[in-house]
CSV table of C-alpha atoms in Angstrom, one decimal:
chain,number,residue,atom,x,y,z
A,749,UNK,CA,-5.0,-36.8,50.8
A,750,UNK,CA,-6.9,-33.8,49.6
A,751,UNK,CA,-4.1,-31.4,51.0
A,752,UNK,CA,-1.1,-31.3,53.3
A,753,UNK,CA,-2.9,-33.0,56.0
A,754,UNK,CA,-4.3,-36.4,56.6
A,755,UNK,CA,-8.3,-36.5,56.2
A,756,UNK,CA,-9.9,-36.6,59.1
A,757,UNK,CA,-10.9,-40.0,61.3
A,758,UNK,CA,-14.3,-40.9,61.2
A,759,UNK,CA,-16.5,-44.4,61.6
A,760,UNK,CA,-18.0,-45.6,58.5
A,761,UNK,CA,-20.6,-44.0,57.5
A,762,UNK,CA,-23.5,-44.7,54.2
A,763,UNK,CA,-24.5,-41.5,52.6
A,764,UNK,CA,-28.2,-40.8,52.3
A,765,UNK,CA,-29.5,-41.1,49.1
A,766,UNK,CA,-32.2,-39.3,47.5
A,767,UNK,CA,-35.5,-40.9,46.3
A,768,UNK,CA,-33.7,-44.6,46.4
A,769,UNK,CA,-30.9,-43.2,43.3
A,770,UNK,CA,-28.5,-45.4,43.5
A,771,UNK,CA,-25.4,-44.1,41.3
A,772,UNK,CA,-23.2,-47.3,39.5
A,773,UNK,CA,-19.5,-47.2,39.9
A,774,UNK,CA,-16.7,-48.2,37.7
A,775,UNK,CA,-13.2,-46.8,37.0
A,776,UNK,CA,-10.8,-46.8,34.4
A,777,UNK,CA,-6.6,-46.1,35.5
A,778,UNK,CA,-3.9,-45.7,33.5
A,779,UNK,CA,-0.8,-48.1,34.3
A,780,UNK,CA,-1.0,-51.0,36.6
A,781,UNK,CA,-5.0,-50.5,38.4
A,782,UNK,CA,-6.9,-51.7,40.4
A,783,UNK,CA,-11.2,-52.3,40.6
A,784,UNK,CA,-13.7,-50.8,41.0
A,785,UNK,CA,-17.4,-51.5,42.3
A,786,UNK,CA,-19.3,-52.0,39.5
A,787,UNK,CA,-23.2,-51.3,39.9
A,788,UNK,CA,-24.4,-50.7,36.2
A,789,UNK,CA,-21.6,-50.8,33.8
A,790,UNK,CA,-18.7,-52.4,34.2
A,791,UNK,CA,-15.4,-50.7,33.2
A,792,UNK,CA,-12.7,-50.3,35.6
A,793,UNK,CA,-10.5,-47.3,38.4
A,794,UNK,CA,-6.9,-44.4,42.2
A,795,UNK,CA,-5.3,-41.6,46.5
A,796,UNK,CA,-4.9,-37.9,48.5
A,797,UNK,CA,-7.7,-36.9,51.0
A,798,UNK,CA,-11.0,-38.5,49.6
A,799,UNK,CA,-11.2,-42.4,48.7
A,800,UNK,CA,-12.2,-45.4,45.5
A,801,UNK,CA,-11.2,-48.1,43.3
A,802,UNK,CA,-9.4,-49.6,40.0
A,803,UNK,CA,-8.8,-52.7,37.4
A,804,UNK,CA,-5.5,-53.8,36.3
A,805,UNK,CA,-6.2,-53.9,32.8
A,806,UNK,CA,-7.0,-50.5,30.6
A,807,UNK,CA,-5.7,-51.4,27.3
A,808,UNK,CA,-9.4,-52.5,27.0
A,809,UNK,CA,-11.9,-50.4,25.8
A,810,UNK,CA,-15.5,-49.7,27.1
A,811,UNK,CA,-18.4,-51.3,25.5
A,812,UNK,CA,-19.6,-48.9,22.9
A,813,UNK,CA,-16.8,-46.4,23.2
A,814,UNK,CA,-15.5,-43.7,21.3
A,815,UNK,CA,-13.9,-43.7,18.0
A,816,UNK,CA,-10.6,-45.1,18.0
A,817,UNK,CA,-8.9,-41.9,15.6
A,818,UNK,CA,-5.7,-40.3,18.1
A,819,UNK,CA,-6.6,-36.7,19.4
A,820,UNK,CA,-3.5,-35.0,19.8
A,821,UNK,CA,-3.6,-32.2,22.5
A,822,UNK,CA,-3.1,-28.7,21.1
A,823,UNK,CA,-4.5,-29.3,17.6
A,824,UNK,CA,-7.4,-27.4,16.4
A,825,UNK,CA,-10.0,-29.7,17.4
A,826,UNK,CA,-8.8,-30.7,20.8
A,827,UNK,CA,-7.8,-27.5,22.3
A,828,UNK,CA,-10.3,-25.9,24.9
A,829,UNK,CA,-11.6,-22.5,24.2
A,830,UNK,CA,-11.6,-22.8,20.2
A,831,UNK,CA,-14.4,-21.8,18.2
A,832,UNK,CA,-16.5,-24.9,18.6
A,833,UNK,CA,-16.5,-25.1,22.5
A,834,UNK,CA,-18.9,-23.5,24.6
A,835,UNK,CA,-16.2,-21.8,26.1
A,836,UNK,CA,-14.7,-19.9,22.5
A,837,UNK,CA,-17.9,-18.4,21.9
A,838,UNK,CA,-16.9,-14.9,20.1
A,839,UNK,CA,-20.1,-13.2,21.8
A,840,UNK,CA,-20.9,-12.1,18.1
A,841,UNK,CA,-23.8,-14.2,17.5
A,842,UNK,CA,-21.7,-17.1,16.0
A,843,UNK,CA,-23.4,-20.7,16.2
A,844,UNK,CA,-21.6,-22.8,18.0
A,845,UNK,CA,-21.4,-26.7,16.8
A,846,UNK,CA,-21.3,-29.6,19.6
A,847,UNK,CA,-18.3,-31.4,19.5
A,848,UNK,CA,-18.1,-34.9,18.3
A,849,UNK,CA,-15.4,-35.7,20.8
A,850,UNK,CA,-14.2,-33.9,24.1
A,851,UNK,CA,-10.9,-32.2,23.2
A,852,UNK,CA,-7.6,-33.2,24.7
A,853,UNK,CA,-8.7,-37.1,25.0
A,854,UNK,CA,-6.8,-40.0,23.1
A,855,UNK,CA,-8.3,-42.9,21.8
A,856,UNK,CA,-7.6,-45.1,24.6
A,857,UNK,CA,-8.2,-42.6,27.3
A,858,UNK,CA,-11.8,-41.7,25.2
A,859,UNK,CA,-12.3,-46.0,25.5
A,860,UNK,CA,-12.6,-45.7,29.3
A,861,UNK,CA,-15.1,-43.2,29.2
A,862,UNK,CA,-18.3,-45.7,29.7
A,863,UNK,CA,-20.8,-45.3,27.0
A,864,UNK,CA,-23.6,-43.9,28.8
A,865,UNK,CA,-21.5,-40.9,30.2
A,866,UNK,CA,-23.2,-38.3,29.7
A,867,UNK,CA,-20.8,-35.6,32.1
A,868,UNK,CA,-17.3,-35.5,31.9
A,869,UNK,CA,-15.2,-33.3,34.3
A,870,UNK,CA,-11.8,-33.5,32.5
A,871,UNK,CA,-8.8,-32.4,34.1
A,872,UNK,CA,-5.7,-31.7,32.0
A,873,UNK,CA,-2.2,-31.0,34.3
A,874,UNK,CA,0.5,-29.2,32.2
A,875,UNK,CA,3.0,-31.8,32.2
A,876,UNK,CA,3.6,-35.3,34.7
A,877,UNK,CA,5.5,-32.9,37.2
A,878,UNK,CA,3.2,-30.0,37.4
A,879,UNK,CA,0.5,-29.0,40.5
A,880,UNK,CA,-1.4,-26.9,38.5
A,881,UNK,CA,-4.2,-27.9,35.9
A,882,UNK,CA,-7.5,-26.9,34.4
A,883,UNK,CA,-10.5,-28.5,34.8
A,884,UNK,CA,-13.8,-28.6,32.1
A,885,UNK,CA,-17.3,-30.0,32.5
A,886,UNK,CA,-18.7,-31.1,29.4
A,887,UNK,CA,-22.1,-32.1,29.0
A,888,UNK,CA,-23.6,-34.3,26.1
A,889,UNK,CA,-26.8,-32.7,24.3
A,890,UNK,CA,-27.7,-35.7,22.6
A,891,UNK,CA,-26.1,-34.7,18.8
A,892,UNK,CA,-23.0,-34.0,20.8
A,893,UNK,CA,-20.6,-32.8,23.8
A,894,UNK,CA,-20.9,-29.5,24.9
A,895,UNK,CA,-18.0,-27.6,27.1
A,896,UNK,CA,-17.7,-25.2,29.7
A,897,UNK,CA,-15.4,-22.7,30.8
A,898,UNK,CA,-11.7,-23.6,31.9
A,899,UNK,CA,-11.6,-23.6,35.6
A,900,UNK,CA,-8.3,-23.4,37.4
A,901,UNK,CA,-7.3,-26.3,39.2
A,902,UNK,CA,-4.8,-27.4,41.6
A,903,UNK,CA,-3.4,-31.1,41.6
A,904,UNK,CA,-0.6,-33.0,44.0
A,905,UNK,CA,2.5,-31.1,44.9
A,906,UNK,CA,4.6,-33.5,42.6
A,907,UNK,CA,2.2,-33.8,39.9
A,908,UNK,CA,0.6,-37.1,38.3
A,909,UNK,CA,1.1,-40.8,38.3
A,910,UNK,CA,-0.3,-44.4,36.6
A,911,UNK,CA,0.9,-46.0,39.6
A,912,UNK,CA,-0.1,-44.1,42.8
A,913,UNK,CA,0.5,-45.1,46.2
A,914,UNK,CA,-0.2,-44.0,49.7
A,915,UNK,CA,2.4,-40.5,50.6
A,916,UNK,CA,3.7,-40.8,46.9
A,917,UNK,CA,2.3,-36.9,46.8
A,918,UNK,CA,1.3,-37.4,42.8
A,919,UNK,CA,-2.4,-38.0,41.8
A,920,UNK,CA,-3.4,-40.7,40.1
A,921,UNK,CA,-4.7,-40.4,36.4
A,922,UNK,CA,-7.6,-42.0,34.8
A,923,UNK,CA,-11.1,-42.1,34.5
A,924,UNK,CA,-13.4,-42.5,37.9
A,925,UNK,CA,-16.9,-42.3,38.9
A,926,UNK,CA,-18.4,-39.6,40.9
A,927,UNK,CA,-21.2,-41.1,43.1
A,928,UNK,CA,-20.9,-39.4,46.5
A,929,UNK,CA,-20.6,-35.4,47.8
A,930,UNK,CA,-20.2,-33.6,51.3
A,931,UNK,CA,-18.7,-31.0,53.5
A,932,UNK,CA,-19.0,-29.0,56.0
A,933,UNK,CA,-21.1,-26.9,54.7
A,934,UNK,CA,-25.3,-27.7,54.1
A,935,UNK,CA,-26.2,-29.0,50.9
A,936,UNK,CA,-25.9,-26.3,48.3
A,937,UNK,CA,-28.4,-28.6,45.9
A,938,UNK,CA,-26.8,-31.1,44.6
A,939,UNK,CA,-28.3,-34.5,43.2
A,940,UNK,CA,-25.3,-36.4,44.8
A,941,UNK,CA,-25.7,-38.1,47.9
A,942,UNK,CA,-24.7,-35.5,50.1
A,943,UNK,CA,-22.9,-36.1,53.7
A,944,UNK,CA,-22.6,-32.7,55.8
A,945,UNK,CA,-20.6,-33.2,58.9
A,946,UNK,CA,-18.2,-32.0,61.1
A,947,UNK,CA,-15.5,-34.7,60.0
A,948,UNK,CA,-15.1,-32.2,56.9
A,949,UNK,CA,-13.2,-29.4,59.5
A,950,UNK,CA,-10.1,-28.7,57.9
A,951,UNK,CA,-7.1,-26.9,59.7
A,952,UNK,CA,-3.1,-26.2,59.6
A,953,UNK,CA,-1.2,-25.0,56.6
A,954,UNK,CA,-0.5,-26.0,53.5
A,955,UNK,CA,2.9,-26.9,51.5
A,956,UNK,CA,3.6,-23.3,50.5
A,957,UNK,CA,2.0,-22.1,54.3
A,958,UNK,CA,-1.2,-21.4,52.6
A,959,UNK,CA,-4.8,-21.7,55.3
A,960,UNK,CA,-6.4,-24.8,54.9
A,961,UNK,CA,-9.3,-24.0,57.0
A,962,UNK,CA,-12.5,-24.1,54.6
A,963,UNK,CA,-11.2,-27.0,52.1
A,964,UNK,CA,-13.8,-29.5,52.7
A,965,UNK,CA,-16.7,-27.0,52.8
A,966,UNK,CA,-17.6,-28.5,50.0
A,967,UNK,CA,-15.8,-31.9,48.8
A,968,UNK,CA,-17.0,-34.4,45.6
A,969,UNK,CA,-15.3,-37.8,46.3
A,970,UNK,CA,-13.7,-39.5,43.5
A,971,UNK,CA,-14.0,-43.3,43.4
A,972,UNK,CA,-10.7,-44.3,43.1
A,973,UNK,CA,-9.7,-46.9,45.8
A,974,UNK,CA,-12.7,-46.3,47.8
A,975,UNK,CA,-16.1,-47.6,48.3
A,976,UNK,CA,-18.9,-46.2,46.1
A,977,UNK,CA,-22.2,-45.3,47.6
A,978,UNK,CA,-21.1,-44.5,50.8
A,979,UNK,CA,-20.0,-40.7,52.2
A,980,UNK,CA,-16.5,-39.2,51.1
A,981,UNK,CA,-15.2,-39.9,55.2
A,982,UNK,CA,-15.7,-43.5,54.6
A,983,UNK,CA,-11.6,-44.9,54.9
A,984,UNK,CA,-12.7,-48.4,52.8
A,985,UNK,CA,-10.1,-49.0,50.6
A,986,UNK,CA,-10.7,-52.4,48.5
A,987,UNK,CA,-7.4,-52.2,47.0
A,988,UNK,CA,-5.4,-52.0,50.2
A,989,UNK,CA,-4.5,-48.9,52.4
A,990,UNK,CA,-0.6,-49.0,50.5
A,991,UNK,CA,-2.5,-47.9,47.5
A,992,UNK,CA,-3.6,-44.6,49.2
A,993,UNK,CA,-7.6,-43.1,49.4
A,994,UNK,CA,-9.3,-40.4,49.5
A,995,UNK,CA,-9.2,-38.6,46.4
A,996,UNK,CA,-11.5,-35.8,46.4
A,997,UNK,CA,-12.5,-32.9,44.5
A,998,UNK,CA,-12.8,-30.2,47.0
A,999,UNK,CA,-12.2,-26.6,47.9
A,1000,UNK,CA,-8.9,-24.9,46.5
A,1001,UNK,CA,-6.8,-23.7,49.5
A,1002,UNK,CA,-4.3,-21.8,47.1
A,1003,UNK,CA,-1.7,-24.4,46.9
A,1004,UNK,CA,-1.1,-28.0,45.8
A,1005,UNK,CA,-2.7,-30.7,47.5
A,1006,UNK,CA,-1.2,-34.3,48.6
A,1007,UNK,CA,-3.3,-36.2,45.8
A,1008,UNK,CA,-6.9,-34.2,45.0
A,1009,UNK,CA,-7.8,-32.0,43.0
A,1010,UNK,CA,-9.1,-28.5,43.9
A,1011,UNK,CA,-11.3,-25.5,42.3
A,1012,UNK,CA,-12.4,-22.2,43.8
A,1013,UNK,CA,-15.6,-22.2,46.4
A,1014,UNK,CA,-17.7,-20.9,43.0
A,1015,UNK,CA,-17.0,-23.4,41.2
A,1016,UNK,CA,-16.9,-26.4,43.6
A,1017,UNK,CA,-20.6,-25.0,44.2
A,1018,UNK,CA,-21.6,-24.8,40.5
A,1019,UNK,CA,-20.3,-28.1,39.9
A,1020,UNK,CA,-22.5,-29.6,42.8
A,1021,UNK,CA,-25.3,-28.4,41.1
A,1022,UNK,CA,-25.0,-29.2,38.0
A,1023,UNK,CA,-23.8,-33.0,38.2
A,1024,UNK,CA,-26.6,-35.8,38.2
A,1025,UNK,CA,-26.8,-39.3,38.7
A,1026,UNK,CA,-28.8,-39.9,36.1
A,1027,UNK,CA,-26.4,-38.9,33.9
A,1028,UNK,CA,-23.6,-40.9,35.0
A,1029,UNK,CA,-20.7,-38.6,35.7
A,1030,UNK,CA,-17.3,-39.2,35.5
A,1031,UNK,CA,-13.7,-37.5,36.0
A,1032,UNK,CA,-11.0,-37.6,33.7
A,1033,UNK,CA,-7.4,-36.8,35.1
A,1034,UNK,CA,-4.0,-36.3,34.0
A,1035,UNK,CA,-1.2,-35.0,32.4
A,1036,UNK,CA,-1.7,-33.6,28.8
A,1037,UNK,CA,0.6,-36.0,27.4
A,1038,UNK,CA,-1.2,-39.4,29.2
A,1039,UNK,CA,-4.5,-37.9,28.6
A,1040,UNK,CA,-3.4,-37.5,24.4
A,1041,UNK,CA,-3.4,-41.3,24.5
């Protein structure tokens, strides 16, 4: 779940969508996976407070994938914030070069990435047991991928896992669709399908006795175990309840979450706006070390 509570109960429900977009769905996990929907490409997919879907194979790589050279994390080319990322600019009138590859990403982890990707929200956790990541949005330009500043993130209480199951309080790592948004809160623009209803009121504490009121004000859900297409409250889980749901992106409450991951009200809000069907975005999560792969 996205936090220390259970999301909340509600019927079914289709998102609306805008102008007849209809956003494909495929998801790519690390370990033993699951499937996912697939509406235009097919690759393959994870659980805390949102929902989506999996494949049990991810040794194979996407149709027209990345090179297969190994990025290890921390060298010069793959760390965030260097030189030639968005984010490293000197503010000295330096150019700044797209990147041929995003940073931090192995080869095999880079061949789940579908080929038509064209936004990648990459989450990086410090190690398998840790709660607290960083998450980047990088954007292809056309001769190359782009980055944005490092956001800090929260992740599950107990960190990350290839294998996640319901209550296991780890997040699951690999690559997912993003199709669907909502909250409690109106629209803020997005191009997602966007659901705004009361069944996003969040209350209680969380695991260090943090205020969860205001977490789902704005929530992206990521499609791992759950239904594509439809709003972030829908409880559809084609790979079986055991395997958990609801895996959102959504409001950070100051605190570790049961399976999500979370960012800051600003940046929840900038990454609403900024995400587009039409460009086919994805998440990539994990540890550093699963994520090097």
């Amino acid at each position: 779940m996205a936090s220390s509570i259970d999301c909340p109960t509600r019927p079914r429900h289709r998102a609306p969508y805008r102008a007849g977009r209809r956003a494909g769905a495929f998801v790519r996990v690390r370990g033993r996976a699951a499937w996912a929907a697939v509406a235009l490409v097919v690759l393959a997919a994870l659980s805390g407070c949102g929902a989506g879907t999996g494949t049990t194979t991810r040794d194979v790589p996407a149709a027209g994938a990345p090179g297969t050279a190994r990025t290890a994390p921390g060298t010069a080319d793959t760390a965030p914030g260097t030189a030639n990322t968005a984010q490293g600019r000197p503010g000295t009138g330096a150019e700044t070069r797209p990147l041929t590859r995003i940073p931090g990403l192995g080869p095999r982890t880079r061949a789940w990435i579908p080929a038509n990707a064209r936004q990648v929200v990459v989450v990086t956790g410090r190690h398998k047991d840790a709660n607290r990541s960083r998450a980047v949005l990088y954007q292809h330009t056309g001769s190359g991928w782009e980055g944005g500043p490092a956001w800090p993130a929260h992740n599950a209480l107990k960190g990350w896992t290839d294998d996640h199951r319901a209550g296991d309080l780890r997040s699951p790592i690999g690559v997912f669709t993003l199709t669907d948004a909502g909250g409690l809160l109106p629209d803020p623009g997005t191009e997602l399908p966007y659901d705004q209803s009361e069944g996003f009121t969040a209350g209680g504490t969380g695991f260090e006795g943090e205020p969860l009121e205001g977490s789902f004000d704005y929530v992206i859900a990521i499609d791992y175990n759950r239904e594509p297409g439809t709003s972030p409250l829908d409880r559809t889980r084609p790979l079986g309840a055991d395997r958990g749901g609801g895996i959102w992106l959504h409001v950070d409450h100051q605190g570790p979450t049961q399976g999500c991951v979370s960012l800051s009200e600003r940046h929840m809000e900038e990454l609403l706006r900024t995400l587009d069907p039409d460009r086919h975005p994805v998440i990539v999560m994990g540890d550093a070390d699963s994520l090097g792969e």
